[in-house]
Amino acid sequence: MSISIAKAQKAIGRKVSLNGWVYRKRESGGIVFIVARDSSGILQIAIKKDSVDDASWKAATATTIESSIKVTGTVKEEKRAPTGFEMQAAKFRNVQISEPYPITEYQSTELLLDKRHLWLRSRKMTEVMKARSYIFRYTRQFLDKKGFYEVTPPIITKAGGETGADMFEIDFFGQKAYLTESSQLYAEVMEFALEKTYSFVPSFRAEKSRTTKHLAEYWHLEPEMPYFTNEQAMGLEERMVSYIANTLATKNPDILKNLEVSPETLLNIKPPFERISYEKALEILNQKGLKKAWGDDFGVEDERALTEDKDKPIFVHSWPREIKPFYMPINPKDERTVLSSDMLAPKGHGEIIGSGVREWRLKELLERMKEVEEKKGIKFNMKNYEWWIDLRRYGSIPHAGFGMGMERLIKWLLNLDHIRDAIPFPRMVNRLEP
Ligand code: 4AD
Ligand code: MG
């Protein structure tokens, strides 16, 4: 039985058995008090010398923090216990007595990262990882309900899907290859067979950024939608993000409360999200004293200035053509811009979605790739893109898609200080272990 079930009304007063770990321990005059933990919660257990057999008493006095235990007893309400319940043990056994636990109450962030394999058992990380699992589940649920197919792209690639500048190079049997920075190009291929598709695998970025929102390996959701306009893509994105936030608030309020996130704030995430053009965003930033000119990309500070007073995400659309990738088409109504938008999370959590229409016409695509080569001073190895360009040769269709960073989404929804806590084993410039 789990601790949460043992604390439920119908288990009160009945004899139940639990498997767990020792979270806290103290001894006072013939009673050992243990706070046990399992994935569902914590429960105080009182082992009284006079009410248990010798083996149980010995085991209880010998147990240590993080020992794995089996206990049988009766649960009752107890105002003085940490969660308002206490089990009176009838039988107590150690499964394994833990060595002295290396994590004690006050520890540096570095130590907690070094001992990540143990820190993941902490109350906070346990709740974050449960929320992460649900957020992944609701994301898939939403897209599945909308008729999308999940597809699986390769992780080892020859061509970049974005700038190509920040890729991890690997030696593939003597050939130069890379860990994928985006699966978009492969998701597009699958789209021409299955229509609405999404790829949901990690992307890798060799950016040396030391910010609270950059990982070198992150989980990247990348849907592709045939015949969608940029406006329709934004509509889908705001419905998806609202669905995830609302479902988490409705189905998992306890996890949110344990993380001090109010379910109400997540219930208030509802479409429509405000839409502002890049040009308008520049105006706002300049009014706020952040000197920005046409063609500048937005950094952490700019994103904060645009969203600090918002409760819901916003879209920034119509970005300058010189700062956006080669697959984005020129906006026919304003040739300075491309048909794209970013979704920025409120309160400075930053960009969570990058989105846009794909250039689907062969001639225009090749022109656009040339333009990006000139503007960014890069050279595409066209041989590596031929398969993707083929989509524009054989039955091309207009389409749009987007990429959402799952850890960015989690950081915002759970109001975490740092993106590293949104993923169990963060990979960052200076962090490759455990
Ligand atoms: O804006 P990005 O670079 O766009 C693409 O990769 C497109 N090909 C996506 C697509 O249209 N299929 O990345 C998309 C999202 C960002 O909005 C952000 O949420 C996340 O990926 N992201 C990162 N998350 C964590 N750490 C990093 N270093 C990230 N870089 C991007
Ligand atoms: Mg982006």
mmCIF file with all atom_site columns, N, CA, C and O in Angstrom, residues 54-103:
data_model
loop_
_atom_site.group_PDB
_atom_site.id
_atom_site.type_symbol
_atom_site.label_atom_id
_atom_site.label_alt_id
_atom_site.label_comp_id
_atom_site.label_asym_id
_atom_site.label_entity_id
_atom_site.label_seq_id
_atom_site.pdbx_PDB_ins_code
_atom_site.Cartn_x
_atom_site.Cartn_y
_atom_site.Cartn_z
_atom_site.occupancy
_atom_site.B_iso_or_equiv
_atom_site.pdbx_formal_charge
_atom_site.auth_seq_id
_atom_site.auth_comp_id
_atom_site.auth_asym_id
_atom_site.auth_atom_id
_atom_site.pdbx_PDB_model_num
ATOM 1   N N  . ASP A 1 54  ? 10.890 -8.034 19.641 1.00 0.00 ? 54  ASP A N  1
ATOM 2   C CA . ASP A 1 54  ? 12.299 -7.646 19.807 1.00 0.00 ? 54  ASP A CA 1
ATOM 3   C C  . ASP A 1 54  ? 12.979 -7.288 18.493 1.00 0.00 ? 54  ASP A C  1
ATOM 4   O O  . ASP A 1 54  ? 13.708 -6.297 18.418 1.00 0.00 ? 54  ASP A O  1
ATOM 5   N N  . ALA A 1 55  ? 12.704 -8.120 17.476 1.00 0.00 ? 55  ALA A N  1
ATOM 6   C CA . ALA A 1 55  ? 13.352 -7.897 16.171 1.00 0.00 ? 55  ALA A CA 1
ATOM 7   C C  . ALA A 1 55  ? 12.934 -6.535 15.606 1.00 0.00 ? 55  ALA A C  1
ATOM 8   O O  . ALA A 1 55  ? 13.755 -5.803 15.044 1.00 0.00 ? 55  ALA A O  1
ATOM 9   N N  . SER A 1 56  ? 11.663 -6.165 15.776 1.00 0.00 ? 56  SER A N  1
ATOM 10  C CA . SER A 1 56  ? 11.183 -4.872 15.266 1.00 0.00 ? 56  SER A CA 1
ATOM 11  C C  . SER A 1 56  ? 11.865 -3.721 16.012 1.00 0.00 ? 56  SER A C  1
ATOM 12  O O  . SER A 1 56  ? 12.268 -2.722 15.413 1.00 0.00 ? 56  SER A O  1
ATOM 13  N N  . TRP A 1 57  ? 11.951 -3.853 17.319 1.00 0.00 ? 57  TRP A N  1
ATOM 14  C CA . TRP A 1 57  ? 12.576 -2.780 18.115 1.00 0.00 ? 57  TRP A CA 1
ATOM 15  C C  . TRP A 1 57  ? 14.038 -2.619 17.726 1.00 0.00 ? 57  TRP A C  1
ATOM 16  O O  . TRP A 1 57  ? 14.521 -1.505 17.517 1.00 0.00 ? 57  TRP A O  1
ATOM 17  N N  . LYS A 1 58  ? 14.732 -3.736 17.575 1.00 0.00 ? 58  LYS A N  1
ATOM 18  C CA . LYS A 1 58  ? 16.154 -3.692 17.179 1.00 0.00 ? 58  LYS A CA 1
ATOM 19  C C  . LYS A 1 58  ? 16.287 -3.015 15.818 1.00 0.00 ? 58  LYS A C  1
ATOM 20  O O  . LYS A 1 58  ? 17.154 -2.171 15.608 1.00 0.00 ? 58  LYS A O  1
ATOM 21  N N  . ALA A 1 59  ? 15.432 -3.412 14.888 1.00 0.00 ? 59  ALA A N  1
ATOM 22  C CA . ALA A 1 59  ? 15.496 -2.854 13.529 1.00 0.00 ? 59  ALA A CA 1
ATOM 23  C C  . ALA A 1 59  ? 15.232 -1.354 13.567 1.00 0.00 ? 59  ALA A C  1
ATOM 24  O O  . ALA A 1 59  ? 15.907 -0.571 12.889 1.00 0.00 ? 59  ALA A O  1
ATOM 25  N N  . ALA A 1 60  ? 14.274 -0.933 14.378 1.00 0.00 ? 60  ALA A N  1
ATOM 26  C CA . ALA A 1 60  ? 13.922 0.494  14.443 1.00 0.00 ? 60  ALA A CA 1
ATOM 27  C C  . ALA A 1 60  ? 15.054 1.312  15.048 1.00 0.00 ? 60  ALA A C  1
ATOM 28  O O  . ALA A 1 60  ? 15.359 2.412  14.568 1.00 0.00 ? 60  ALA A O  1
ATOM 29  N N  . THR A 1 61  ? 15.695 0.793  16.077 1.00 0.00 ? 61  THR A N  1
ATOM 30  C CA . THR A 1 61  ? 16.792 1.571  16.678 1.00 0.00 ? 61  THR A CA 1
ATOM 31  C C  . THR A 1 61  ? 17.998 1.588  15.738 1.00 0.00 ? 61  THR A C  1
ATOM 32  O O  . THR A 1 61  ? 18.753 2.547  15.720 1.00 0.00 ? 61  THR A O  1
ATOM 33  N N  . ALA A 1 62  ? 18.170 0.528  14.942 1.00 0.00 ? 62  ALA A N  1
ATOM 34  C CA . ALA A 1 62  ? 19.338 0.454  14.053 1.00 0.00 ? 62  ALA A CA 1
ATOM 35  C C  . ALA A 1 62  ? 19.145 1.238  12.762 1.00 0.00 ? 62  ALA A C  1
ATOM 36  O O  . ALA A 1 62  ? 20.102 1.542  12.061 1.00 0.00 ? 62  ALA A O  1
ATOM 37  N N  . THR A 1 63  ? 17.893 1.567  12.414 1.00 0.00 ? 63  THR A N  1
ATOM 38  C CA . THR A 1 63  ? 17.664 2.169  11.096 1.00 0.00 ? 63  THR A CA 1
ATOM 39  C C  . THR A 1 63  ? 18.288 3.559  10.993 1.00 0.00 ? 63  THR A C  1
ATOM 40  O O  . THR A 1 63  ? 18.535 4.227  12.013 1.00 0.00 ? 63  THR A O  1
ATOM 41  N N  . THR A 1 64  ? 18.585 3.960  9.777  1.00 0.00 ? 64  THR A N  1
ATOM 42  C CA . THR A 1 64  ? 19.255 5.247  9.524  1.00 0.00 ? 64  THR A CA 1
ATOM 43  C C  . THR A 1 64  ? 18.510 5.981  8.413  1.00 0.00 ? 64  THR A C  1
ATOM 44  O O  . THR A 1 64  ? 17.673 5.396  7.720  1.00 0.00 ? 64  THR A O  1
ATOM 45  N N  . ILE A 1 65  ? 18.849 7.263  8.246  1.00 0.00 ? 65  ILE A N  1
ATOM 46  C CA . ILE A 1 65  ? 18.228 8.061  7.185  1.00 0.00 ? 65  ILE A CA 1
ATOM 47  C C  . ILE A 1 65  ? 18.449 7.377  5.839  1.00 0.00 ? 65  ILE A C  1
ATOM 48  O O  . ILE A 1 65  ? 19.565 6.979  5.518  1.00 0.00 ? 65  ILE A O  1
ATOM 49  N N  . GLU A 1 66  ? 17.384 7.242  5.072  1.00 0.00 ? 66  GLU A N  1
ATOM 50  C CA . GLU A 1 66  ? 17.356 6.650  3.726  1.00 0.00 ? 66  GLU A CA 1
ATOM 51  C C  . GLU A 1 66  ? 17.433 5.123  3.710  1.00 0.00 ? 66  GLU A C  1
ATOM 52  O O  . GLU A 1 66  ? 17.520 4.524  2.632  1.00 0.00 ? 66  GLU A O  1
ATOM 53  N N  . SER A 1 67  ? 17.405 4.472  4.881  1.00 0.00 ? 67  SER A N  1
ATOM 54  C CA . SER A 1 67  ? 17.295 3.005  4.863  1.00 0.00 ? 67  SER A CA 1
ATOM 55  C C  . SER A 1 67  ? 15.977 2.642  4.206  1.00 0.00 ? 67  SER A C  1
ATOM 56  O O  . SER A 1 67  ? 14.973 3.338  4.372  1.00 0.00 ? 67  SER A O  1
ATOM 57  N N  . SER A 1 68  ? 15.972 1.532  3.495  1.00 0.00 ? 68  SER A N  1
ATOM 58  C CA . SER A 1 68  ? 14.716 1.047  2.915  1.00 0.00 ? 68  SER A CA 1
ATOM 59  C C  . SER A 1 68  ? 14.044 0.153  3.962  1.00 0.00 ? 68  SER A C  1
ATOM 60  O O  . SER A 1 68  ? 14.722 -0.646 4.614  1.00 0.00 ? 68  SER A O  1
ATOM 61  N N  . ILE A 1 69  ? 12.727 0.333  4.130  1.00 0.00 ? 69  ILE A N  1
ATOM 62  C CA . ILE A 1 69  ? 12.035 -0.327 5.250  1.00 0.00 ? 69  ILE A CA 1
ATOM 63  C C  . ILE A 1 69  ? 10.711 -0.949 4.815  1.00 0.00 ? 69  ILE A C  1
ATOM 64  O O  . ILE A 1 69  ? 10.130 -0.559 3.801  1.00 0.00 ? 69  ILE A O  1
ATOM 65  N N  . LYS A 1 70  ? 10.266 -1.910 5.635  1.00 0.00 ? 70  LYS A N  1
ATOM 66  C CA . LYS A 1 70  ? 8.920  -2.485 5.520  1.00 0.00 ? 70  LYS A CA 1
ATOM 67  C C  . LYS A 1 70  ? 8.290  -2.355 6.886  1.00 0.00 ? 70  LYS A C  1
ATOM 68  O O  . LYS A 1 70  ? 8.907  -2.703 7.886  1.00 0.00 ? 70  LYS A O  1
ATOM 69  N N  . VAL A 1 71  ? 7.061  -1.858 6.904  1.00 0.00 ? 71  VAL A N  1
ATOM 70  C CA . VAL A 1 71  ? 6.417  -1.670 8.211  1.00 0.00 ? 71  VAL A CA 1
ATOM 71  C C  . VAL A 1 71  ? 4.933  -2.024 8.131  1.00 0.00 ? 71  VAL A C  1
ATOM 72  O O  . VAL A 1 71  ? 4.282  -1.768 7.126  1.00 0.00 ? 71  VAL A O  1
ATOM 73  N N  . THR A 1 72  ? 4.429  -2.632 9.207  1.00 0.00 ? 72  THR A N  1
ATOM 74  C CA . THR A 1 72  ? 3.009  -2.947 9.306  1.00 0.00 ? 72  THR A CA 1
ATOM 75  C C  . THR A 1 72  ? 2.476  -2.281 10.568 1.00 0.00 ? 72  THR A C  1
ATOM 76  O O  . THR A 1 72  ? 3.155  -2.276 11.605 1.00 0.00 ? 72  THR A O  1
ATOM 77  N N  . GLY A 1 73  ? 1.290  -1.718 10.495 1.00 0.00 ? 73  GLY A N  1
ATOM 78  C CA . GLY A 1 73  ? 0.742  -1.063 11.677 1.00 0.00 ? 73  GLY A CA 1
ATOM 79  C C  . GLY A 1 73  ? -0.624 -0.458 11.407 1.00 0.00 ? 73  GLY A C  1
ATOM 80  O O  . GLY A 1 73  ? -1.215 -0.689 10.348 1.00 0.00 ? 73  GLY A O  1
ATOM 81  N N  . THR A 1 74  ? -1.099 0.342  12.360 1.00 0.00 ? 74  THR A N  1
ATOM 82  C CA . THR A 1 74  ? -2.425 0.940  12.253 1.00 0.00 ? 74  THR A CA 1
ATOM 83  C C  . THR A 1 74  ? -2.277 2.459  12.176 1.00 0.00 ? 74  THR A C  1
ATOM 84  O O  . THR A 1 74  ? -1.558 3.057  12.980 1.00 0.00 ? 74  THR A O  1
ATOM 85  N N  . VAL A 1 75  ? -2.951 3.072  11.214 1.00 0.00 ? 75  VAL A N  1
ATOM 86  C CA . VAL A 1 75  ? -2.838 4.526  11.025 1.00 0.00 ? 75  VAL A CA 1
ATOM 87  C C  . VAL A 1 75  ? -3.967 5.223  11.768 1.00 0.00 ? 75  VAL A C  1
ATOM 88  O O  . VAL A 1 75  ? -5.112 4.768  11.770 1.00 0.00 ? 75  VAL A O  1
ATOM 89  N N  . LYS A 1 76  ? -3.615 6.327  12.452 1.00 0.00 ? 76  LYS A N  1
ATOM 90  C CA . LYS A 1 76  ? -4.671 7.144  13.075 1.00 0.00 ? 76  LYS A CA 1
ATOM 91  C C  . LYS A 1 76  ? -4.358 8.619  12.824 1.00 0.00 ? 76  LYS A C  1
ATOM 92  O O  . LYS A 1 76  ? -3.227 8.969  12.457 1.00 0.00 ? 76  LYS A O  1
ATOM 93  N N  . GLU A 1 77  ? -5.380 9.447  13.043 1.00 0.00 ? 77  GLU A N  1
ATOM 94  C CA . GLU A 1 77  ? -5.127 10.884 12.915 1.00 0.00 ? 77  GLU A CA 1
ATOM 95  C C  . GLU A 1 77  ? -4.349 11.342 14.137 1.00 0.00 ? 77  GLU A C  1
ATOM 96  O O  . GLU A 1 77  ? -4.594 10.885 15.243 1.00 0.00 ? 77  GLU A O  1
ATOM 97  N N  . GLU A 1 78  ? -3.390 12.221 13.905 1.00 0.00 ? 78  GLU A N  1
ATOM 98  C CA . GLU A 1 78  ? -2.534 12.682 15.011 1.00 0.00 ? 78  GLU A CA 1
ATOM 99  C C  . GLU A 1 78  ? -2.087 14.111 14.678 1.00 0.00 ? 78  GLU A C  1
ATOM 100 O O  . GLU A 1 78  ? -1.240 14.325 13.821 1.00 0.00 ? 78  GLU A O  1
ATOM 101 N N  . LYS A 1 79  ? -2.714 15.044 15.367 1.00 0.00 ? 79  LYS A N  1
ATOM 102 C CA . LYS A 1 79  ? -2.482 16.467 15.073 1.00 0.00 ? 79  LYS A CA 1
ATOM 103 C C  . LYS A 1 79  ? -1.001 16.864 15.136 1.00 0.00 ? 79  LYS A C  1
ATOM 104 O O  . LYS A 1 79  ? -0.556 17.725 14.395 1.00 0.00 ? 79  LYS A O  1
ATOM 105 N N  . ARG A 1 80  ? -0.242 16.226 16.053 1.00 0.00 ? 80  ARG A N  1
ATOM 106 C CA . ARG A 1 80  ? 1.147  16.657 16.256 1.00 0.00 ? 80  ARG A CA 1
ATOM 107 C C  . ARG A 1 80  ? 2.107  16.112 15.194 1.00 0.00 ? 80  ARG A C  1
ATOM 108 O O  . ARG A 1 80  ? 3.241  16.553 15.098 1.00 0.00 ? 80  ARG A O  1
ATOM 109 N N  . ALA A 1 81  ? 1.646  15.127 14.404 1.00 0.00 ? 81  ALA A N  1
ATOM 110 C CA . ALA A 1 81  ? 2.535  14.533 13.394 1.00 0.00 ? 81  ALA A CA 1
ATOM 111 C C  . ALA A 1 81  ? 2.605  15.434 12.153 1.00 0.00 ? 81  ALA A C  1
ATOM 112 O O  . ALA A 1 81  ? 1.661  16.183 11.889 1.00 0.00 ? 81  ALA A O  1
ATOM 113 N N  . PRO A 1 82  ? 3.721  15.347 11.401 1.00 0.00 ? 82  PRO A N  1
ATOM 114 C CA . PRO A 1 82  ? 3.937  16.255 10.257 1.00 0.00 ? 82  PRO A CA 1
ATOM 115 C C  . PRO A 1 82  ? 2.771  16.375 9.277  1.00 0.00 ? 82  PRO A C  1
ATOM 116 O O  . PRO A 1 82  ? 2.454  17.480 8.862  1.00 0.00 ? 82  PRO A O  1
ATOM 117 N N  . THR A 1 83  ? 2.107  15.307 8.918  1.00 0.00 ? 83  THR A N  1
ATOM 118 C CA . THR A 1 83  ? 1.007  15.483 7.952  1.00 0.00 ? 83  THR A CA 1
ATOM 119 C C  . THR A 1 83  ? -0.346 15.197 8.590  1.00 0.00 ? 83  THR A C  1
ATOM 120 O O  . THR A 1 83  ? -1.340 14.994 7.888  1.00 0.00 ? 83  THR A O  1
ATOM 121 N N  . GLY A 1 84  ? -0.381 15.177 9.930  1.00 0.00 ? 84  GLY A N  1
ATOM 122 C CA . GLY A 1 84  ? -1.661 14.985 10.615 1.00 0.00 ? 84  GLY A CA 1
ATOM 123 C C  . GLY A 1 84  ? -2.041 13.526 10.815 1.00 0.00 ? 84  GLY A C  1
ATOM 124 O O  . GLY A 1 84  ? -3.148 13.238 11.287 1.00 0.00 ? 84  GLY A O  1
ATOM 125 N N  . PHE A 1 85  ? -1.142 12.595 10.470 1.00 0.00 ? 85  PHE A N  1
ATOM 126 C CA . PHE A 1 85  ? -1.421 11.165 10.649 1.00 0.00 ? 85  PHE A CA 1
ATOM 127 C C  . PHE A 1 85  ? -0.206 10.493 11.277 1.00 0.00 ? 85  PHE A C  1
ATOM 128 O O  . PHE A 1 85  ? 0.920  10.958 11.121 1.00 0.00 ? 85  PHE A O  1
ATOM 129 N N  . GLU A 1 86  ? -0.481 9.375  11.950 1.00 0.00 ? 86  GLU A N  1
ATOM 130 C CA . GLU A 1 86  ? 0.633  8.605  12.509 1.00 0.00 ? 86  GLU A CA 1
ATOM 131 C C  . GLU A 1 86  ? 0.290  7.126  12.429 1.00 0.00 ? 86  GLU A C  1
ATOM 132 O O  . GLU A 1 86  ? -0.868 6.742  12.612 1.00 0.00 ? 86  GLU A O  1
ATOM 133 N N  . MET A 1 87  ? 1.304  6.335  12.143 1.00 0.00 ? 87  MET A N  1
ATOM 134 C CA . MET A 1 87  ? 1.096  4.884  12.185 1.00 0.00 ? 87  MET A CA 1
ATOM 135 C C  . MET A 1 87  ? 1.716  4.343  13.478 1.00 0.00 ? 87  MET A C  1
ATOM 136 O O  . MET A 1 87  ? 2.850  4.667  13.806 1.00 0.00 ? 87  MET A O  1
ATOM 137 N N  . GLN A 1 88  ? 0.937  3.524  14.170 1.00 0.00 ? 88  GLN A N  1
ATOM 138 C CA . GLN A 1 88  ? 1.478  2.786  15.325 1.00 0.00 ? 88  GLN A CA 1
ATOM 139 C C  . GLN A 1 88  ? 1.977  1.465  14.766 1.00 0.00 ? 88  GLN A C  1
ATOM 140 O O  . GLN A 1 88  ? 1.185  0.651  14.307 1.00 0.00 ? 88  GLN A O  1
ATOM 141 N N  . ALA A 1 89  ? 3.289  1.269  14.831 1.00 0.00 ? 89  ALA A N  1
ATOM 142 C CA . ALA A 1 89  ? 3.843  0.074  14.181 1.00 0.00 ? 89  ALA A CA 1
ATOM 143 C C  . ALA A 1 89  ? 3.583  -1.187 15.000 1.00 0.00 ? 89  ALA A C  1
ATOM 144 O O  . ALA A 1 89  ? 3.652  -1.164 16.228 1.00 0.00 ? 89  ALA A O  1
ATOM 145 N N  . ALA A 1 90  ? 3.284  -2.267 14.296 1.00 0.00 ? 90  ALA A N  1
ATOM 146 C CA . ALA A 1 90  ? 3.210  -3.580 14.937 1.00 0.00 ? 90  ALA A CA 1
ATOM 147 C C  . ALA A 1 90  ? 4.461  -4.383 14.571 1.00 0.00 ? 90  ALA A C  1
ATOM 148 O O  . ALA A 1 90  ? 4.934  -5.198 15.341 1.00 0.00 ? 90  ALA A O  1
ATOM 149 N N  . LYS A 1 91  ? 4.978  -4.112 13.359 1.00 0.00 ? 91  LYS A N  1
ATOM 150 C CA . LYS A 1 91  ? 6.155  -4.840 12.898 1.00 0.00 ? 91  LYS A CA 1
ATOM 151 C C  . LYS A 1 91  ? 6.993  -3.889 12.048 1.00 0.00 ? 91  LYS A C  1
ATOM 152 O O  . LYS A 1 91  ? 6.449  -3.126 11.242 1.00 0.00 ? 91  LYS A O  1
ATOM 153 N N  . PHE A 1 92  ? 8.315  -3.932 12.248 1.00 0.00 ? 92  PHE A N  1
ATOM 154 C CA . PHE A 1 92  ? 9.206  -3.028 11.513 1.00 0.00 ? 92  PHE A CA 1
ATOM 155 C C  . PHE A 1 92  ? 10.440 -3.793 11.047 1.00 0.00 ? 92  PHE A C  1
ATOM 156 O O  . PHE A 1 92  ? 11.053 -4.517 11.831 1.00 0.00 ? 92  PHE A O  1
ATOM 157 N N  . ARG A 1 93  ? 10.815 -3.670 9.798  1.00 0.00 ? 93  ARG A N  1
ATOM 158 C CA . ARG A 1 93  ? 12.020 -4.346 9.282  1.00 0.00 ? 93  ARG A CA 1
ATOM 159 C C  . ARG A 1 93  ? 12.802 -3.408 8.357  1.00 0.00 ? 93  ARG A C  1
ATOM 160 O O  . ARG A 1 93  ? 12.202 -2.621 7.623  1.00 0.00 ? 93  ARG A O  1
ATOM 161 N N  . ASN A 1 94  ? 14.128 -3.547 8.412  1.00 0.00 ? 94  ASN A N  1
ATOM 162 C CA . ASN A 1 94  ? 14.964 -2.859 7.424  1.00 0.00 ? 94  ASN A CA 1
ATOM 163 C C  . ASN A 1 94  ? 15.153 -3.780 6.232  1.00 0.00 ? 94  ASN A C  1
ATOM 164 O O  . ASN A 1 94  ? 15.453 -4.964 6.411  1.00 0.00 ? 94  ASN A O  1
ATOM 165 N N  . VAL A 1 95  ? 14.999 -3.260 5.051  1.00 0.00 ? 95  VAL A N  1
ATOM 166 C CA . VAL A 1 95  ? 15.337 -4.031 3.845  1.00 0.00 ? 95  VAL A CA 1
ATOM 167 C C  . VAL A 1 95  ? 16.835 -3.890 3.599  1.00 0.00 ? 95  VAL A C  1
ATOM 168 O O  . VAL A 1 95  ? 17.537 -4.857 3.371  1.00 0.00 ? 95  VAL A O  1
ATOM 169 N N  . GLN A 1 96  ? 17.315 -2.646 3.703  1.00 0.00 ? 96  GLN A N  1
ATOM 170 C CA . GLN A 1 96  ? 18.762 -2.386 3.684  1.00 0.00 ? 96  GLN A CA 1
ATOM 171 C C  . GLN A 1 96  ? 19.022 -1.172 4.563  1.00 0.00 ? 96  GLN A C  1
ATOM 172 O O  . GLN A 1 96  ? 18.308 -0.172 4.462  1.00 0.00 ? 96  GLN A O  1
ATOM 173 N N  . ILE A 1 97  ? 20.022 -1.323 5.437  1.00 0.00 ? 97  ILE A N  1
ATOM 174 C CA . ILE A 1 97  ? 20.363 -0.183 6.290  1.00 0.00 ? 97  ILE A CA 1
ATOM 175 C C  . ILE A 1 97  ? 21.310 0.721  5.518  1.00 0.00 ? 97  ILE A C  1
ATOM 176 O O  . ILE A 1 97  ? 22.355 0.292  5.028  1.00 0.00 ? 97  ILE A O  1
ATOM 177 N N  . SER A 1 98  ? 20.894 1.988  5.349  1.00 0.00 ? 98  SER A N  1
ATOM 178 C CA . SER A 1 98  ? 21.665 2.941  4.551  1.00 0.00 ? 98  SER A CA 1
ATOM 179 C C  . SER A 1 98  ? 22.965 3.326  5.246  1.00 0.00 ? 98  SER A C  1
ATOM 180 O O  . SER A 1 98  ? 22.997 3.490  6.468  1.00 0.00 ? 98  SER A O  1
ATOM 181 N N  . GLU A 1 99  ? 24.015 3.484  4.458  1.00 0.00 ? 99  GLU A N  1
ATOM 182 C CA . GLU A 1 99  ? 25.245 4.090  4.965  1.00 0.00 ? 99  GLU A CA 1
ATOM 183 C C  . GLU A 1 99  ? 24.931 5.547  5.306  1.00 0.00 ? 99  GLU A C  1
ATOM 184 O O  . GLU A 1 99  ? 23.929 6.075  4.834  1.00 0.00 ? 99  GLU A O  1
ATOM 185 N N  . PRO A 1 100 ? 25.802 6.220  6.087  1.00 0.00 ? 100 PRO A N  1
ATOM 186 C CA . PRO A 1 100 ? 25.501 7.625  6.423  1.00 0.00 ? 100 PRO A CA 1
ATOM 187 C C  . PRO A 1 100 ? 25.204 8.428  5.154  1.00 0.00 ? 100 PRO A C  1
ATOM 188 O O  . PRO A 1 100 ? 26.001 8.433  4.214  1.00 0.00 ? 100 PRO A O  1
ATOM 189 N N  . TYR A 1 101 ? 24.034 9.070  5.112  1.00 0.00 ? 101 TYR A N  1
ATOM 190 C CA . TYR A 1 101 ? 23.571 9.732  3.890  1.00 0.00 ? 101 TYR A CA 1
ATOM 191 C C  . TYR A 1 101 ? 24.373 11.000 3.641  1.00 0.00 ? 101 TYR A C  1
ATOM 192 O O  . TYR A 1 101 ? 24.505 11.829 4.543  1.00 0.00 ? 101 TYR A O  1
ATOM 193 N N  . PRO A 1 102 ? 24.917 11.170 2.427  1.00 0.00 ? 102 PRO A N  1
ATOM 194 C CA . PRO A 1 102 ? 25.800 12.323 2.198  1.00 0.00 ? 102 PRO A CA 1
ATOM 195 C C  . PRO A 1 102 ? 25.072 13.663 2.104  1.00 0.00 ? 102 PRO A C  1
ATOM 196 O O  . PRO A 1 102 ? 25.714 14.703 2.141  1.00 0.00 ? 102 PRO A O  1
ATOM 197 N N  . ILE A 1 103 ? 23.738 13.644 1.981  1.00 0.00 ? 103 ILE A N  1
ATOM 198 C CA . ILE A 1 103 ? 23.027 14.931 1.907  1.00 0.00 ? 103 ILE A CA 1
ATOM 199 C C  . ILE A 1 103 ? 22.378 15.215 3.253  1.00 0.00 ? 103 ILE A C  1
ATOM 200 O O  . ILE A 1 103 ? 21.529 14.456 3.700  1.00 0.00 ? 103 ILE A O  1
#
